PDB file of N, CA and C in Angstrom:
ATOM      1  N   MET A   1      22.839   3.713  33.046  1.00 87.00           N
ATOM      2  CA  MET A   1      21.784   3.465  34.011  1.00 87.00           C
ATOM      3  C   MET A   1      22.316   2.669  35.206  1.00 87.00           C
ATOM      4  N   LEU A   2      23.196   1.735  34.914  1.00 91.00           N
ATOM      5  CA  LEU A   2      23.790   0.952  35.993  1.00 91.00           C
ATOM      6  C   LEU A   2      24.642   1.845  36.896  1.00 91.00           C
ATOM      7  N   GLY A   3      25.354   2.778  36.282  1.00 93.00           N
ATOM      8  CA  GLY A   3      26.172   3.716  37.057  1.00 93.00           C
ATOM      9  C   GLY A   3      25.323   4.615  37.941  1.00 93.00           C
ATOM     10  N   ILE A   4      24.183   5.054  37.430  1.00 92.00           N
ATOM     11  CA  ILE A   4      23.285   5.890  38.235  1.00 92.00           C
ATOM     12  C   ILE A   4      22.724   5.084  39.401  1.00 92.00           C
ATOM     13  N   GLY A   5      22.373   3.834  39.138  1.00 91.00           N
ATOM     14  CA  GLY A   5      21.890   2.973  40.211  1.00 91.00           C
ATOM     15  C   GLY A   5      22.940   2.755  41.292  1.00 91.00           C
ATOM     16  N   LEU A   6      24.179   2.538  40.872  1.00 94.00           N
ATOM     17  CA  LEU A   6      25.262   2.368  41.836  1.00 94.00           C
ATOM     18  C   LEU A   6      25.487   3.646  42.634  1.00 94.00           C
ATOM     19  N   MET A   7      25.424   4.794  41.945  1.00 93.00           N
ATOM     20  CA  MET A   7      25.602   6.077  42.629  1.00 93.00           C
ATOM     21  C   MET A   7      24.525   6.268  43.695  1.00 93.00           C
ATOM     22  N   LEU A   8      23.272   5.977  43.365  1.00 92.00           N
ATOM     23  CA  LEU A   8      22.193   6.131  44.335  1.00 92.00           C
ATOM     24  C   LEU A   8      22.332   5.148  45.494  1.00 92.00           C
ATOM     25  N   PHE A   9      22.807   3.948  45.203  1.00 94.00           N
ATOM     26  CA  PHE A   9      23.045   2.961  46.257  1.00 94.00           C
ATOM     27  C   PHE A   9      24.101   3.467  47.244  1.00 94.00           C
ATOM     28  N   VAL A  10      25.175   4.026  46.725  1.00 93.00           N
ATOM     29  CA  VAL A  10      26.238   4.551  47.580  1.00 93.00           C
ATOM     30  C   VAL A  10      25.763   5.779  48.348  1.00 93.00           C
ATOM     31  N   LEU A  11      25.026   6.670  47.667  1.00 91.00           N
ATOM     32  CA  LEU A  11      24.516   7.862  48.344  1.00 91.00           C
ATOM     33  C   LEU A  11      23.559   7.495  49.469  1.00 91.00           C
ATOM     34  N   ARG A  12      22.790   6.422  49.284  1.00 90.00           N
ATOM     35  CA  ARG A  12      21.858   5.991  50.339  1.00 90.00           C
ATOM     36  C   ARG A  12      22.621   5.612  51.609  1.00 90.00           C
ATOM     37  N   SER A  13      23.770   4.984  51.446  1.00 90.00           N
ATOM     38  CA  SER A  13      24.534   4.601  52.642  1.00 90.00           C
ATOM     39  C   SER A  13      25.342   5.780  53.200  1.00 90.00           C
ATOM     40  N   LEU A  14      25.724   6.725  52.352  1.00 88.00           N
ATOM     41  CA  LEU A  14      26.473   7.888  52.833  1.00 88.00           C
ATOM     42  C   LEU A  14      25.594   8.880  53.589  1.00 88.00           C
ATOM     43  N   TYR A  15      24.371   9.063  53.117  1.00 87.00           N
ATOM     44  CA  TYR A  15      23.459  10.052  53.696  1.00 87.00           C
ATOM     45  C   TYR A  15      22.229   9.366  54.270  1.00 87.00           C
ATOM     46  N   ARG A  16      22.448   8.576  55.319  1.00 84.00           N
ATOM     47  CA  ARG A  16      21.354   7.796  55.908  1.00 84.00           C
ATOM     48  C   ARG A  16      20.352   8.672  56.655  1.00 84.00           C
ATOM     49  N   ASP A  17      20.820   9.736  57.268  1.00 83.00           N
ATOM     50  CA  ASP A  17      19.948  10.548  58.108  1.00 83.00           C
ATOM     51  C   ASP A  17      19.276  11.696  57.365  1.00 83.00           C
ATOM     52  N   VAL A  18      19.575  11.863  56.098  1.00 82.00           N
ATOM     53  CA  VAL A  18      19.036  12.975  55.320  1.00 82.00           C
ATOM     54  C   VAL A  18      17.762  12.516  54.608  1.00 82.00           C
ATOM     55  N   LYS A  19      16.721  13.363  54.652  1.00 83.00           N
ATOM     56  CA  LYS A  19      15.465  13.065  53.940  1.00 83.00           C
ATOM     57  C   LYS A  19      15.697  13.223  52.447  1.00 83.00           C
ATOM     58  N   TRP A  20      15.351  12.181  51.679  1.00 86.00           N
ATOM     59  CA  TRP A  20      15.543  12.196  50.227  1.00 86.00           C
ATOM     60  C   TRP A  20      14.331  12.801  49.541  1.00 86.00           C
ATOM     61  N   ASN A  21      14.572  13.491  48.452  1.00 86.00           N
ATOM     62  CA  ASN A  21      13.505  14.046  47.632  1.00 86.00           C
ATOM     63  C   ASN A  21      13.138  13.004  46.563  1.00 86.00           C
ATOM     64  N   ASP A  22      12.160  12.176  46.881  1.00 90.00           N
ATOM     65  CA  ASP A  22      11.773  11.089  45.968  1.00 90.00           C
ATOM     66  C   ASP A  22      11.190  11.603  44.658  1.00 90.00           C
ATOM     67  N   LYS A  23      10.598  12.799  44.696  1.00 95.00           N
ATOM     68  CA  LYS A  23      10.003  13.351  43.478  1.00 95.00           C
ATOM     69  C   LYS A  23      11.076  13.587  42.412  1.00 95.00           C
ATOM     70  N   LEU A  24      12.222  14.118  42.805  1.00 94.00           N
ATOM     71  CA  LEU A  24      13.308  14.345  41.848  1.00 94.00           C
ATOM     72  C   LEU A  24      13.840  13.033  41.281  1.00 94.00           C
ATOM     73  N   ILE A  25      13.931  12.022  42.113  1.00 94.00           N
ATOM     74  CA  ILE A  25      14.407  10.729  41.633  1.00 94.00           C
ATOM     75  C   ILE A  25      13.408  10.134  40.634  1.00 94.00           C
ATOM     76  N   LYS A  26      12.118  10.275  40.901  1.00 96.00           N
ATOM     77  CA  LYS A  26      11.098   9.768  39.972  1.00 96.00           C
ATOM     78  C   LYS A  26      11.163  10.494  38.632  1.00 96.00           C
ATOM     79  N   VAL A  27      11.281  11.824  38.683  1.00 97.00           N
ATOM     80  CA  VAL A  27      11.388  12.599  37.442  1.00 97.00           C
ATOM     81  C   VAL A  27      12.643  12.177  36.679  1.00 97.00           C
ATOM     82  N   GLY A  28      13.736  11.994  37.393  1.00 96.00           N
ATOM     83  CA  GLY A  28      14.979  11.558  36.762  1.00 96.00           C
ATOM     84  C   GLY A  28      14.857  10.186  36.132  1.00 96.00           C
ATOM     85  N   PHE A  29      14.285   9.259  36.859  1.00 95.00           N
ATOM     86  CA  PHE A  29      14.128   7.895  36.352  1.00 95.00           C
ATOM     87  C   PHE A  29      13.276   7.865  35.096  1.00 95.00           C
ATOM     88  N   TRP A  30      12.094   8.466  35.180  1.00 97.00           N
ATOM     89  CA  TRP A  30      11.185   8.434  34.033  1.00 97.00           C
ATOM     90  C   TRP A  30      11.707   9.275  32.877  1.00 97.00           C
ATOM     91  N   GLY A  31      12.347  10.390  33.189  1.00 97.00           N
ATOM     92  CA  GLY A  31      12.916  11.209  32.120  1.00 97.00           C
ATOM     93  C   GLY A  31      13.999  10.478  31.348  1.00 97.00           C
ATOM     94  N   LEU A  32      14.891   9.814  32.053  1.00 96.00           N
ATOM     95  CA  LEU A  32      15.955   9.066  31.393  1.00 96.00           C
ATOM     96  C   LEU A  32      15.401   7.926  30.546  1.00 96.00           C
ATOM     97  N   ASN A  33      14.479   7.165  31.111  1.00 97.00           N
ATOM     98  CA  ASN A  33      13.952   6.002  30.395  1.00 97.00           C
ATOM     99  C   ASN A  33      13.058   6.376  29.220  1.00 97.00           C
ATOM    100  N   ILE A  34      12.156   7.323  29.422  1.00 97.00           N
ATOM    101  CA  ILE A  34      11.281   7.742  28.322  1.00 97.00           C
ATOM    102  C   ILE A  34      12.089   8.453  27.247  1.00 97.00           C
ATOM    103  N   GLY A  35      13.101   9.227  27.656  1.00 97.00           N
ATOM    104  CA  GLY A  35      13.955   9.883  26.678  1.00 97.00           C
ATOM    105  C   GLY A  35      14.720   8.893  25.809  1.00 97.00           C
ATOM    106  N   LEU A  36      15.269   7.867  26.425  1.00 97.00           N
ATOM    107  CA  LEU A  36      15.963   6.839  25.644  1.00 97.00           C
ATOM    108  C   LEU A  36      15.011   6.104  24.715  1.00 97.00           C
ATOM    109  N   LEU A  37      13.822   5.800  25.198  1.00 97.00           N
ATOM    110  CA  LEU A  37      12.827   5.138  24.350  1.00 97.00           C
ATOM    111  C   LEU A  37      12.434   6.028  23.176  1.00 97.00           C
ATOM    112  N   GLY A  38      12.248   7.319  23.446  1.00 97.00           N
ATOM    113  CA  GLY A  38      11.899   8.250  22.379  1.00 97.00           C
ATOM    114  C   GLY A  38      12.986   8.354  21.332  1.00 97.00           C
ATOM    115  N   MET A  39      14.239   8.453  21.770  1.00 96.00           N
ATOM    116  CA  MET A  39      15.356   8.514  20.822  1.00 96.00           C
ATOM    117  C   MET A  39      15.397   7.263  19.955  1.00 96.00           C
ATOM    118  N   ALA A  40      15.209   6.126  20.585  1.00 96.00           N
ATOM    119  CA  ALA A  40      15.310   4.864  19.855  1.00 96.00           C
ATOM    120  C   ALA A  40      14.162   4.684  18.862  1.00 96.00           C
ATOM    121  N   LEU A  41      12.939   4.965  19.298  1.00 97.00           N
ATOM    122  CA  LEU A  41      11.785   4.700  18.441  1.00 97.00           C
ATOM    123  C   LEU A  41      11.529   5.774  17.390  1.00 97.00           C
ATOM    124  N   LEU A  42      11.828   7.020  17.713  1.00 96.00           N
ATOM    125  CA  LEU A  42      11.537   8.104  16.774  1.00 96.00           C
ATOM    126  C   LEU A  42      12.642   8.329  15.750  1.00 96.00           C
ATOM    127  N   SER A  43      13.871   7.952  16.080  1.00 95.00           N
ATOM    128  CA  SER A  43      14.966   8.277  15.173  1.00 95.00           C
ATOM    129  C   SER A  43      15.888   7.097  14.882  1.00 95.00           C
ATOM    130  N   LEU A  44      16.490   6.536  15.886  1.00 95.00           N
ATOM    131  CA  LEU A  44      17.538   5.543  15.669  1.00 95.00           C
ATOM    132  C   LEU A  44      17.037   4.289  14.957  1.00 95.00           C
ATOM    133  N   LEU A  45      15.895   3.786  15.367  1.00 97.00           N
ATOM    134  CA  LEU A  45      15.348   2.585  14.732  1.00 97.00           C
ATOM    135  C   LEU A  45      14.921   2.835  13.277  1.00 97.00           C
ATOM    136  N   PRO A  46      14.148   3.895  12.997  1.00 97.00           N
ATOM    137  CA  PRO A  46      13.787   4.132  11.593  1.00 97.00           C
ATOM    138  C   PRO A  46      14.990   4.392  10.688  1.00 97.00           C
ATOM    139  N   VAL A  47      15.976   5.148  11.165  1.00 96.00           N
ATOM    140  CA  VAL A  47      17.179   5.401  10.365  1.00 96.00           C
ATOM    141  C   VAL A  47      17.924   4.087  10.124  1.00 96.00           C
ATOM    142  N   GLY A  48      18.032   3.266  11.133  1.00 95.00           N
ATOM    143  CA  GLY A  48      18.718   1.986  10.989  1.00 95.00           C
ATOM    144  C   GLY A  48      18.019   1.048  10.023  1.00 95.00           C
ATOM    145  N   ILE A  49      16.696   1.021  10.087  1.00 97.00           N
ATOM    146  CA  ILE A  49      15.946   0.175   9.153  1.00 97.00           C
ATOM    147  C   ILE A  49      16.128   0.677   7.725  1.00 97.00           C
ATOM    148  N   TRP A  50      16.040   2.001   7.538  1.00 96.00           N
ATOM    149  CA  TRP A  50      16.226   2.588   6.213  1.00 96.00           C
ATOM    150  C   TRP A  50      17.620   2.264   5.676  1.00 96.00           C
ATOM    151  N   GLN A  51      18.634   2.404   6.519  1.00 96.00           N
ATOM    152  CA  GLN A  51      19.997   2.093   6.093  1.00 96.00           C
ATOM    153  C   GLN A  51      20.154   0.603   5.787  1.00 96.00           C
ATOM    154  N   ALA A  52      19.503  -0.252   6.561  1.00 96.00           N
ATOM    155  CA  ALA A  52      19.596  -1.696   6.296  1.00 96.00           C
ATOM    156  C   ALA A  52      18.973  -2.045   4.948  1.00 96.00           C
ATOM    157  N   ILE A  53      17.833  -1.459   4.664  1.00 96.00           N
ATOM    158  CA  ILE A  53      17.179  -1.714   3.383  1.00 96.00           C
ATOM    159  C   ILE A  53      18.059  -1.232   2.225  1.00 96.00           C
ATOM    160  N   GLU A  54      18.613  -0.038   2.358  1.00 95.00           N
ATOM    161  CA  GLU A  54      19.486   0.498   1.309  1.00 95.00           C
ATOM    162  C   GLU A  54      20.769  -0.323   1.182  1.00 95.00           C
ATOM    163  N   SER A  55      21.276  -0.807   2.300  1.00 96.00           N
ATOM    164  CA  SER A  55      22.491  -1.622   2.276  1.00 96.00           C
ATOM    165  C   SER A  55      22.250  -2.939   1.548  1.00 96.00           C
ATOM    166  N   ILE A  56      21.108  -3.536   1.773  1.00 96.00           N
ATOM    167  CA  ILE A  56      20.770  -4.792   1.095  1.00 96.00           C
ATOM    168  C   ILE A  56      20.576  -4.553  -0.400  1.00 96.00           C
ATOM    169  N   GLY A  57      19.908  -3.451  -0.730  1.00 95.00           N
ATOM    170  CA  GLY A  57      19.598  -3.182  -2.130  1.00 95.00           C
ATOM    171  C   GLY A  57      20.750  -2.619  -2.940  1.00 95.00           C
ATOM    172  N   LYS A  58      21.494  -1.675  -2.385  1.00 94.00           N
ATOM    173  CA  LYS A  58      22.511  -0.960  -3.164  1.00 94.00           C
ATOM    174  C   LYS A  58      23.929  -1.116  -2.625  1.00 94.00           C
ATOM    175  N   GLY A  59      24.071  -1.683  -1.465  1.00 93.00           N
ATOM    176  CA  GLY A  59      25.393  -1.862  -0.883  1.00 93.00           C
ATOM    177  C   GLY A  59      25.626  -0.942   0.307  1.00 93.00           C
ATOM    178  N   MET A  60      26.555  -1.366   1.132  1.00 93.00           N
ATOM    179  CA  MET A  60      26.810  -0.611   2.344  1.00 93.00           C
ATOM    180  C   MET A  60      27.405   0.762   2.053  1.00 93.00           C
ATOM    181  N   TRP A  61      28.161   0.874   0.990  1.00 93.00           N
ATOM    182  CA  TRP A  61      28.751   2.162   0.633  1.00 93.00           C
ATOM    183  C   TRP A  61      27.664   3.221   0.444  1.00 93.00           C
ATOM    184  N   TYR A  62      26.518   2.834  -0.134  1.00 95.00           N
ATOM    185  CA  TYR A  62      25.436   3.800  -0.357  1.00 95.00           C
ATOM    186  C   TYR A  62      24.683   4.091   0.947  1.00 95.00           C
ATOM    187  N   ALA A  63      24.507   3.070   1.771  1.00 93.00           N
ATOM    188  CA  ALA A  63      23.764   3.253   3.017  1.00 93.00           C
ATOM    189  C   ALA A  63      24.473   4.212   3.964  1.00 93.00           C
ATOM    190  N   ARG A  64      25.783   4.327   3.839  1.00 92.00           N
ATOM    191  CA  ARG A  64      26.553   5.225   4.707  1.00 92.00           C
ATOM    192  C   ARG A  64      26.937   6.530   4.010  1.00 92.00           C
ATOM    193  N   SER A  65      26.495   6.705   2.776  1.00 94.00           N
ATOM    194  CA  SER A  65      26.922   7.856   1.987  1.00 94.00           C
ATOM    195  C   SER A  65      26.174   9.126   2.385  1.00 94.00           C
ATOM    196  N   ALA A  66      26.776  10.265   2.050  1.00 94.00           N
ATOM    197  CA  ALA A  66      26.139  11.553   2.296  1.00 94.00           C
ATOM    198  C   ALA A  66      24.893  11.718   1.435  1.00 94.00           C
ATOM    199  N   GLU A  67      24.890  11.081   0.267  1.00 95.00           N
ATOM    200  CA  GLU A  67      23.733  11.167  -0.620  1.00 95.00           C
ATOM    201  C   GLU A  67      22.462  10.663   0.066  1.00 95.00           C
ATOM    202  N   LEU A  68      22.546   9.541   0.735  1.00 95.00           N
ATOM    203  CA  LEU A  68      21.388   9.009   1.448  1.00 95.00           C
ATOM    204  C   LEU A  68      21.115   9.820   2.719  1.00 95.00           C
ATOM    205  N   MET A  69      22.163  10.136   3.451  1.00 94.00           N
ATOM    206  CA  MET A  69      21.981  10.792   4.746  1.00 94.00           C
ATOM    207  C   MET A  69      21.455  12.219   4.627  1.00 94.00           C
ATOM    208  N   GLN A  70      21.583  12.841   3.453  1.00 96.00           N
ATOM    209  CA  GLN A  70      21.105  14.211   3.262  1.00 96.00           C
ATOM    210  C   GLN A  70      19.740  14.286   2.582  1.00 96.00           C
ATOM    211  N   GLN A  71      19.105  13.146   2.345  1.00 96.00           N
ATOM    212  CA  GLN A  71      17.761  13.172   1.780  1.00 96.00           C
ATOM    213  C   GLN A  71      16.793  13.774   2.805  1.00 96.00           C
ATOM    214  N   PRO A  72      15.765  14.488   2.337  1.00 96.00           N
ATOM    215  CA  PRO A  72      14.856  15.167   3.280  1.00 96.00           C
ATOM    216  C   PRO A  72      14.225  14.246   4.328  1.00 96.00           C
ATOM    217  N   GLY A  73      13.831  13.047   3.924  1.00 96.00           N
ATOM    218  CA  GLY A  73      13.244  12.112   4.896  1.00 96.00           C
ATOM    219  C   GLY A  73      14.237  11.693   5.965  1.00 96.00           C
ATOM    220  N   MET A  74      15.476  11.481   5.552  1.00 96.00           N
ATOM    221  CA  MET A  74      16.514  11.077   6.512  1.00 96.00           C
ATOM    222  C   MET A  74      16.854  12.236   7.457  1.00 96.00           C
ATOM    223  N   VAL A  75      16.919  13.444   6.919  1.00 96.00           N
ATOM    224  CA  VAL A  75      17.184  14.614   7.768  1.00 96.00           C
ATOM    225  C   VAL A  75      16.056  14.781   8.788  1.00 96.00           C
ATOM    226  N   PHE A  76      14.819  14.584   8.354  1.00 97.00           N
ATOM    227  CA  PHE A  76      13.680  14.661   9.274  1.00 97.00           C
ATOM    228  C   PHE A  76      13.800  13.612  10.376  1.00 97.00           C
ATOM    229  N   LEU A  77      14.149  12.384  10.009  1.00 95.00           N
ATOM    230  CA  LEU A  77      14.290  11.336  11.024  1.00 95.00           C
ATOM    231  C   LEU A  77      15.421  11.639  11.997  1.00 95.00           C
ATOM    232  N   LYS A  78      16.492  12.233  11.507  1.00 94.00           N
ATOM    233  CA  LYS A  78      17.584  12.596  12.411  1.00 94.00           C
ATOM    234  C   LYS A  78      17.140  13.686  13.386  1.00 94.00           C
ATOM    235  N   TRP A  79      16.322  14.624  12.924  1.00 96.00           N
ATOM    236  CA  TRP A  79      15.818  15.683  13.804  1.00 96.00           C
ATOM    237  C   TRP A  79      14.761  15.160  14.779  1.00 96.00           C
ATOM    238  N   MET A  80      14.140  14.054  14.462  1.00 96.00           N
ATOM    239  CA  MET A  80      13.136  13.479  15.361  1.00 96.00           C
ATOM    240  C   MET A  80      13.754  12.907  16.639  1.00 96.00           C
ATOM    241  N   ARG A  81      15.061  12.893  16.701  1.00 95.00           N
ATOM    242  CA  ARG A  81      15.725  12.462  17.929  1.00 95.00           C
ATOM    243  C   ARG A  81      15.630  13.542  19.010  1.00 95.00           C
ATOM    244  N   THR A  82      15.401  14.774  18.590  1.00 96.00           N
ATOM    245  CA  THR A  82      15.405  15.911  19.514  1.00 96.00           C
ATOM    246  C   THR A  82      14.396  15.788  20.657  1.00 96.00           C
ATOM    247  N   PRO A  83      13.127  15.403  20.416  1.00 96.00           N
ATOM    248  CA  PRO A  83      12.206  15.283  21.563  1.00 96.00           C
ATOM    249  C   PRO A  83      12.703  14.300  22.625  1.00 96.00           C
ATOM    250  N   GLY A  84      13.244  13.177  22.192  1.00 96.00           N
ATOM    251  CA  GLY A  84      13.800  12.224  23.159  1.00 96.00           C
ATOM    252  C   GLY A  84      14.991  12.791  23.900  1.00 96.00           C
ATOM    253  N   ASP A  85      15.827  13.558  23.193  1.00 97.00           N
ATOM    254  CA  ASP A  85      16.973  14.202  23.833  1.00 97.00           C
ATOM    255  C   ASP A  85      16.534  15.195  24.910  1.00 97.00           C
ATOM    256  N   VAL A  86      15.483  15.937  24.625  1.00 97.00           N
ATOM    257  CA  VAL A  86      14.990  16.934  25.585  1.00 97.00           C
ATOM    258  C   VAL A  86      14.461  16.247  26.842  1.00 97.00           C
ATOM    259  N   VAL A  87      13.677  15.203  26.667  1.00 98.00           N
ATOM    260  CA  VAL A  87      13.141  14.466  27.826  1.00 98.00           C
ATOM    261  C   VAL A  87      14.289  13.829  28.608  1.00 98.00           C
ATOM    262  N   PHE A  88      15.275  13.281  27.904  1.00 97.00           N
ATOM    263  CA  PHE A  88      16.439  12.687  28.560  1.00 97.00           C
ATOM    264  C   PHE A  88      17.194  13.747  29.362  1.00 97.00           C
ATOM    265  N   ALA A  89      17.351  14.937  28.795  1.00 97.00           N
ATOM    266  CA  ALA A  89      18.063  16.021  29.483  1.00 97.00           C
ATOM    267  C   ALA A  89      17.327  16.442  30.755  1.00 97.00           C
ATOM    268  N   ILE A  90      15.997  16.443  30.704  1.00 97.00           N
ATOM    269  CA  ILE A  90      15.229  16.756  31.913  1.00 97.00           C
ATOM    270  C   ILE A  90      15.529  15.730  33.009  1.00 97.00           C
ATOM    271  N   GLY A  91      15.606  14.459  32.636  1.00 97.00           N
ATOM    272  CA  GLY A  91      15.959  13.417  33.598  1.00 97.00           C
ATOM    273  C   GLY A  91      17.364  13.591  34.152  1.00 97.00           C
ATOM    274  N   VAL A  92      18.304  13.965  33.302  1.00 96.00           N
ATOM    275  CA  VAL A  92      19.684  14.186  33.752  1.00 96.00           C
ATOM    276  C   VAL A  92      19.739  15.340  34.742  1.00 96.00           C
ATOM    277  N   PHE A  93      19.065  16.445  34.410  1.00 97.00           N
ATOM    278  CA  PHE A  93      19.071  17.600  35.312  1.00 97.00           C
ATOM    279  C   PHE A  93      18.371  17.292  36.629  1.00 97.00           C
ATOM    280  N   ALA A  94      17.326  16.464  36.604  1.00 97.00           N
ATOM    281  CA  ALA A  94      16.648  16.091  37.843  1.00 97.00           C
ATOM    282  C   ALA A  94      17.568  15.275  38.750  1.00 97.00           C
ATOM    283  N   ILE A  95      18.296  14.331  38.179  1.00 96.00           N
ATOM    284  CA  ILE A  95      19.239  13.530  38.980  1.00 96.00           C
ATOM    285  C   ILE A  95      20.367  14.416  39.504  1.00 96.00           C
ATOM    286  N   ALA A  96      20.887  15.292  38.651  1.00 95.00           N
ATOM    287  CA  ALA A  96      21.972  16.189  39.077  1.00 95.00           C
ATOM    288  C   ALA A  96      21.501  17.122  40.194  1.00 95.00           C
ATOM    289  N   TRP A  97      20.279  17.650  40.055  1.00 95.00           N
ATOM    290  CA  TRP A  97      19.753  18.533  41.095  1.00 95.00           C
ATOM    291  C   TRP A  97      19.536  17.761  42.396  1.00 95.00           C
ATOM    292  N   PHE A  98      19.079  16.508  42.293  1.00 94.00           N
ATOM    293  CA  PHE A  98      18.900  15.686  43.483  1.00 94.00           C
ATOM    294  C   PHE A  98      20.212  15.504  44.232  1.00 94.00           C
ATOM    295  N   VAL A  99      21.285  15.171  43.511  1.00 93.00           N
ATOM    296  CA  VAL A  99      22.588  14.962  44.150  1.00 93.00           C
ATOM    297  C   VAL A  99      23.098  16.272  44.750  1.00 93.00           C
ATOM    298  N   PHE A 100      22.940  17.371  44.022  1.00 92.00           N
ATOM    299  CA  PHE A 100      23.356  18.683  44.518  1.00 92.00           C
ATOM    300  C   PHE A 100      22.581  19.044  45.780  1.00 92.00           C
ATOM    301  N   ASP A 101      21.272  18.841  45.761  1.00 90.00           N
ATOM    302  CA  ASP A 101      20.422  19.146  46.905  1.00 90.00           C
ATOM    303  C   ASP A 101      20.767  18.260  48.100  1.00 90.00           C
ATOM    304  N   LEU A 102      21.047  16.995  47.841  1.00 88.00           N
ATOM    305  CA  LEU A 102      21.389  16.068  48.912  1.00 88.00           C
ATOM    306  C   LEU A 102      22.685  16.474  49.605  1.00 88.00           C
ATOM    307  N   THR A 103      23.675  16.880  48.836  1.00 85.00           N
ATOM    308  CA  THR A 103      24.946  17.280  49.439  1.00 85.00           C
ATOM    309  C   THR A 103      24.805  18.614  50.190  1.00 85.00           C
ATOM    310  N   LEU A 104      23.941  19.522  49.703  1.00 82.00           N
ATOM    311  CA  LEU A 104      23.717  20.778  50.424  1.00 82.00           C
ATOM    312  C   LEU A 104      23.036  20.521  51.755  1.00 82.00           C
ATOM    313  N   LYS A 105      22.056  19.630  51.782  1.00 73.00           N
ATOM    314  CA  LYS A 105      21.384  19.301  53.040  1.00 73.00           C
ATOM    315  C   LYS A 105      22.364  18.707  54.046  1.00 73.00           C
ATOM    316  N   ASN A 106      23.306  17.922  53.574  1.00 70.00           N
ATOM    317  CA  ASN A 106      24.287  17.306  54.469  1.00 70.00           C
ATOM    318  C   ASN A 106      25.225  18.369  55.061  1.00 70.00           C
ATOM    319  N   LYS A 107      25.598  19.373  54.292  1.00 69.00           N
ATOM    320  CA  LYS A 107      26.510  20.416  54.802  1.00 69.00           C
ATOM    321  C   LYS A 107      25.830  21.309  55.810  1.00 69.00           C
ATOM    322  N   LYS A 108      24.518  21.492  55.708  1.00 60.00           N
ATOM    323  CA  LYS A 108      23.791  22.356  56.640  1.00 60.00           C
ATOM    324  C   LYS A 108      23.648  21.726  58.013  1.00 60.00           C
ATOM    325  N   GLN A 109      23.714  20.403  58.093  1.00 55.00           N
ATOM    326  CA  GLN A 109      23.520  19.720  59.379  1.00 55.00           C
ATOM    327  C   GLN A 109      24.781  19.677  60.195  1.00 55.00           C
TER     328      GLN A 109
END
């Protein structure tokens, strides 16, 4: 996120006379942030809590084992990362399209 912010800061000074498409930047910003939140809350946090509980109860060897990771509930939680990934990808494509569009507008002038 810091790198994207730096990139936009530099692009603002490079393309001062070009009209920016703020809608793409908004979609990119919200897509990236909501996607990361979705990944964290729907998958990474529940899997981590489950592994922590198993690690405390049975040891770290079991919490990292294929036996635990292949249980149906764990497989479901791993697949629950997909909605966040999709929203994140939409944000990535919006930022990429914005940069592509900005450079095309500069070449036309």
